[in-house]
Short mmCIF file of C-alpha atoms in Angstrom, two decimals:
data_model
loop_
_atom_site.label_atom_id
_atom_site.label_comp_id
_atom_site.label_asym_id
_atom_site.label_seq_id
_atom_site.Cartn_x
_atom_site.Cartn_y
_atom_site.Cartn_z
CA MET A 1 0.05 0.07 -0.09
CA MET A 2 1.51 3.27 -1.10
CA GLY A 3 2.13 5.97 1.88
CA MET A 4 1.45 9.73 1.77
CA PRO A 5 3.54 11.75 -0.31
CA GLY A 6 6.15 13.54 1.25
CA ILE A 7 6.59 17.26 1.62
CA ASP A 8 9.22 17.46 -1.10
CA THR A 9 7.04 15.40 -3.54
CA LEU A 10 4.15 17.82 -2.76
CA THR A 11 6.33 20.93 -3.34
CA LEU A 12 7.75 19.60 -6.53
CA ILE A 13 4.18 18.81 -7.93
CA VAL A 14 2.70 22.18 -7.11
CA ALA A 15 5.66 24.11 -8.40
CA THR A 16 5.90 22.14 -11.54
CA LEU A 17 2.28 22.41 -12.27
CA ALA A 18 2.09 26.05 -11.37
CA ARG A 19 4.77 26.61 -14.04
CA GLY A 20 2.57 24.80 -16.48
CA ALA A 21 -0.35 26.99 -15.64
CA LEU A 22 1.80 29.91 -16.22
CA THR A 23 2.36 28.78 -19.87
CA ALA A 24 -1.24 27.75 -20.17
CA ALA A 25 -2.34 31.46 -19.13
CA GLN A 26 0.19 32.70 -21.69
CA VAL A 27 -1.11 30.52 -24.54
CA ALA A 28 -4.86 31.41 -23.49
CA LEU A 29 -3.90 35.23 -23.58
CA GLY A 30 -2.02 34.93 -27.06
CA ALA A 31 -4.71 32.97 -28.72
CA GLY A 32 -7.50 35.02 -27.22
CA LEU A 33 -6.09 38.25 -28.53
CA LEU A 34 -5.59 36.80 -31.96
CA ALA A 35 -9.25 35.23 -31.85
CA ALA A 36 -10.76 38.79 -30.79
CA SER A 37 -8.88 40.81 -33.24
CA LEU A 38 -9.24 38.44 -36.05
CA GLY A 39 -12.94 37.65 -35.12
CA LEU A 40 -13.83 41.28 -35.07
CA LEU A 41 -12.39 41.91 -38.67
CA LEU A 42 -14.22 39.09 -40.07
CA ALA A 43 -17.55 40.02 -38.25
CA LEU A 44 -17.23 43.69 -39.76
CA VAL A 45 -16.76 42.18 -43.18
CA VAL A 46 -19.67 39.86 -42.80
CA VAL A 47 -21.89 42.73 -41.49
CA PHE A 48 -20.88 45.77 -43.48
CA VAL A 49 -19.35 44.64 -46.77
CA ARG A 50 -21.91 43.83 -49.26
CA ASN A 51 -19.75 41.96 -51.83
CA PRO A 52 -20.72 38.18 -51.68
CA LEU A 53 -17.37 36.68 -52.34
CA PRO A 54 -15.53 37.79 -49.11
CA ARG A 55 -18.63 36.90 -47.22
CA ALA A 56 -18.71 33.48 -48.85
CA ALA A 57 -15.06 32.86 -47.98
CA ILE A 58 -15.56 33.90 -44.23
CA ALA A 59 -18.55 31.51 -44.03
CA ALA A 60 -16.51 28.56 -45.45
CA TYR A 61 -13.54 29.42 -43.00
CA VAL A 62 -15.86 29.67 -40.09
CA GLU A 63 -17.80 26.46 -40.78
CA TRP A 64 -14.26 24.69 -41.50
CA MET A 65 -12.72 25.86 -38.24
CA ARG A 66 -15.62 25.36 -36.20
CA ASN A 67 -16.45 21.93 -37.32
CA VAL A 68 -12.67 20.29 -37.36
CA PRO A 69 -11.26 19.47 -33.96
CA ALA A 70 -8.81 22.07 -32.55
CA LEU A 71 -6.12 19.41 -32.16
CA ALA A 72 -6.35 18.59 -35.70
CA HIS A 73 -5.35 22.16 -36.56
CA LEU A 74 -2.59 22.32 -34.11
CA PHE A 75 -1.19 19.02 -35.54
CA VAL A 76 -1.35 20.43 -38.99
CA LEU A 77 0.55 23.82 -37.80
CA TYR A 78 3.18 21.77 -35.76
CA PHE A 79 3.68 18.67 -37.68
CA GLY A 80 2.46 19.30 -41.21
CA LEU A 81 4.32 22.63 -41.74
CA ALA A 82 7.38 21.16 -40.26
CA SER A 83 7.24 18.48 -43.06
CA VAL A 84 7.63 21.32 -45.64
CA GLY A 85 10.21 23.12 -43.92
CA VAL A 86 8.17 25.64 -41.83
CA ARG A 87 8.97 24.89 -38.20
CA LEU A 88 6.88 26.66 -35.32
CA SER A 89 7.57 26.23 -31.63
CA PRO A 90 4.86 24.15 -29.50
CA LEU A 91 3.77 27.36 -27.88
CA THR A 92 3.43 29.49 -31.28
CA ALA A 93 1.71 26.71 -32.92
CA ALA A 94 -0.78 26.42 -29.92
CA VAL A 95 -1.41 30.18 -29.79
CA VAL A 96 -1.98 30.31 -33.66
CA GLY A 97 -4.13 27.30 -33.87
CA LEU A 98 -6.11 28.03 -30.76
CA GLY A 99 -6.40 31.58 -32.02
CA LEU A 100 -7.60 30.77 -35.65
CA VAL A 101 -10.29 28.40 -33.98
CA GLY A 102 -11.36 31.06 -31.64
CA ALA A 103 -11.52 33.61 -34.45
CA ALA A 104 -14.15 31.62 -36.31
CA VAL A 105 -16.23 31.21 -32.93
CA LEU A 106 -15.94 35.14 -32.35
CA CYS A 107 -16.73 36.04 -35.73
CA ASP A 108 -20.20 34.57 -35.24
CA VAL A 109 -20.62 36.15 -31.75
CA PHE A 110 -19.53 39.65 -32.95
CA ALA A 111 -21.54 39.57 -36.05
CA ALA A 112 -24.65 38.69 -34.08
CA GLY A 113 -23.92 41.38 -31.54
CA LEU A 114 -23.74 44.08 -34.42
CA ARG A 115 -26.70 42.66 -36.04
CA CYS A 116 -28.99 43.27 -33.03
CA LEU A 117 -28.36 46.76 -32.86
CA HIS A 118 -30.75 49.22 -34.59
CA ALA A 119 -29.46 50.29 -37.95
CA GLY A 120 -30.71 53.87 -36.91
CA GLN A 121 -27.72 54.26 -34.49
CA ARG A 122 -25.12 54.09 -37.06
CA GLU A 123 -27.29 56.37 -39.37
CA ALA A 124 -27.70 58.83 -36.66
CA ALA A 125 -23.96 58.94 -35.76
CA LEU A 126 -23.31 59.60 -39.41
CA ALA A 127 -25.83 62.22 -39.51
CA VAL A 128 -24.19 64.31 -36.63
CA GLY A 129 -20.75 64.21 -38.53
CA LEU A 130 -19.12 61.06 -37.35
CA THR A 131 -16.98 59.33 -39.82
CA PRO A 132 -18.02 55.59 -40.33
CA ALA A 133 -14.97 54.36 -38.32
CA GLN A 134 -15.90 57.13 -35.57
CA ALA A 135 -19.31 55.64 -35.58
CA LEU A 136 -18.12 52.13 -35.18
CA ARG A 137 -15.59 52.98 -32.44
CA ALA A 138 -17.74 55.23 -30.40
CA VAL A 139 -21.19 54.11 -30.77
CA LEU A 140 -21.45 50.53 -32.05
CA LEU A 141 -18.68 48.61 -30.58
CA PRO A 142 -19.39 49.65 -27.01
CA GLN A 143 -23.07 48.40 -27.19
CA MET A 144 -21.97 45.24 -29.27
CA LEU A 145 -19.29 44.37 -26.53
CA ARG A 146 -22.05 44.75 -23.80
CA VAL A 147 -24.45 42.40 -25.88
CA THR A 148 -21.96 39.83 -26.37
CA LEU A 149 -20.27 39.59 -22.70
CA PRO A 150 -22.02 36.40 -21.74
CA SER A 151 -20.63 34.68 -24.99
CA LEU A 152 -17.31 36.19 -24.65
CA GLY A 153 -17.15 34.99 -20.89
CA ASN A 154 -17.99 31.56 -22.07
CA TYR A 155 -15.25 31.47 -24.76
CA ALA A 156 -12.69 32.78 -22.32
CA SER A 157 -13.38 30.29 -19.66
CA GLN A 158 -13.40 27.54 -22.55
CA LEU A 159 -10.21 28.58 -23.97
CA VAL A 160 -8.32 28.40 -20.94
CA LYS A 161 -9.42 24.79 -20.55
CA ASP A 162 -8.74 24.17 -24.25
CA THR A 163 -5.04 24.87 -23.65
CA SER A 164 -4.63 21.46 -22.26
CA ILE A 165 -4.61 19.86 -25.67
CA ALA A 166 -1.58 21.72 -26.52
CA SER A 167 0.18 19.07 -24.43
CA ALA A 168 -0.15 16.99 -27.47
CA ILE A 169 2.28 18.90 -29.45
CA ALA A 170 4.72 19.17 -26.49
CA ALA A 171 3.62 22.73 -25.20
CA PRO A 172 4.89 22.79 -21.55
CA GLU A 173 1.43 23.59 -20.02
CA VAL A 174 -0.39 21.87 -17.33
CA MET A 175 -1.20 18.46 -18.61
CA PHE A 176 2.23 18.33 -20.17
CA TYR A 177 3.97 18.43 -16.95
CA ALA A 178 1.17 16.38 -15.13
CA ARG A 179 1.99 13.27 -17.54
CA ASN A 180 5.69 13.82 -16.91
CA LEU A 181 5.25 14.09 -13.06
CA VAL A 182 2.85 10.76 -13.23
CA THR A 183 5.83 8.88 -14.79
CA SER A 184 8.35 10.06 -12.15
CA THR A 185 6.55 10.09 -8.95
CA PHE A 186 3.58 7.78 -9.64
CA GLU A 187 1.26 10.13 -7.52
CA THR A 188 -1.37 9.69 -10.12
CA PRO A 189 -4.53 10.82 -8.10
CA LEU A 190 -2.63 13.75 -6.53
CA ILE A 191 -1.06 15.23 -9.67
CA TYR A 192 -4.34 15.23 -11.59
CA LEU A 193 -6.37 16.80 -8.71
CA THR A 194 -3.85 19.41 -8.34
CA ALA A 195 -3.86 20.09 -12.12
CA MET A 196 -7.82 20.07 -11.85
CA LEU A 197 -7.52 22.80 -8.93
CA LEU A 198 -5.20 24.87 -10.89
CA TYR A 199 -7.49 25.09 -14.02
CA ALA A 200 -10.24 25.95 -11.71
CA ALA A 201 -8.12 28.64 -10.16
CA MET A 202 -7.73 30.15 -13.63
CA VAL A 203 -11.13 29.81 -14.88
CA LEU A 204 -13.21 30.67 -12.11
CA PRO A 205 -11.73 34.33 -11.74
CA ILE A 206 -12.60 34.73 -15.50
CA SER A 207 -16.10 33.59 -14.99
CA TRP A 208 -16.63 35.88 -12.01
CA ALA A 209 -15.13 38.86 -13.82
CA PHE A 210 -17.40 38.62 -16.58
CA ALA A 211 -20.38 38.02 -14.42
CA ARG A 212 -19.54 41.36 -12.61
CA LEU A 213 -19.28 43.34 -15.84
CA GLU A 214 -22.54 41.87 -17.04
CA ARG A 215 -23.96 43.29 -13.73
CA ARG A 216 -22.47 46.63 -13.91
CA THR A 217 -23.38 47.09 -17.88
CA ALA A 218 -26.88 45.94 -17.07
CA GLY A 219 -27.16 48.44 -14.37
CA GLY A 220 -25.82 51.09 -16.59
CA VAL A 221 -28.64 50.22 -19.00
CA ARG A 222 -31.24 50.55 -16.29
#
């Protein structure tokens, strides 16, 4: 029967997984920024550009990225590109892969948020002398962000959890270190329980922050 792990083992497990949690947070931040910026750009094209060709291309991109597992995209970026001489680091492949998948998700979110705004708001902003860019920045985007906060919060929480798949391409995040620790310490339940607690420690503050933002913006509307 195995005994309780010693203090040194506990310290090693916590310190190692915490290092992985820091990497996971960096991947989530980088992928989230890429997803938000690209997703917003795509949504603006879908909503405001009348040419059917770019809209059809974006629709095809969104469908492809949303219906193929994110892990497959990471494999293509990390292993597939390496076979033709383009070598990305595991972290870069994870950020780009998760960011491109997230852009497809947020494109739909942002486009739906923009479409739910009354068209007269943009027309009124242009009528008082604002340029289209100023109307977008000062009038439309703030309201769109308020409307999409619940979806953005869900996406941000899911993105942190999705960083776990980056271990499949040797990105040194929580699950990568967890598997290595299992083979060296054999403290399987303790290691994976600690990993679960670390993910919860990253995700719960995000959920609380977005819930608070929703309450504050709802209060501002009232």
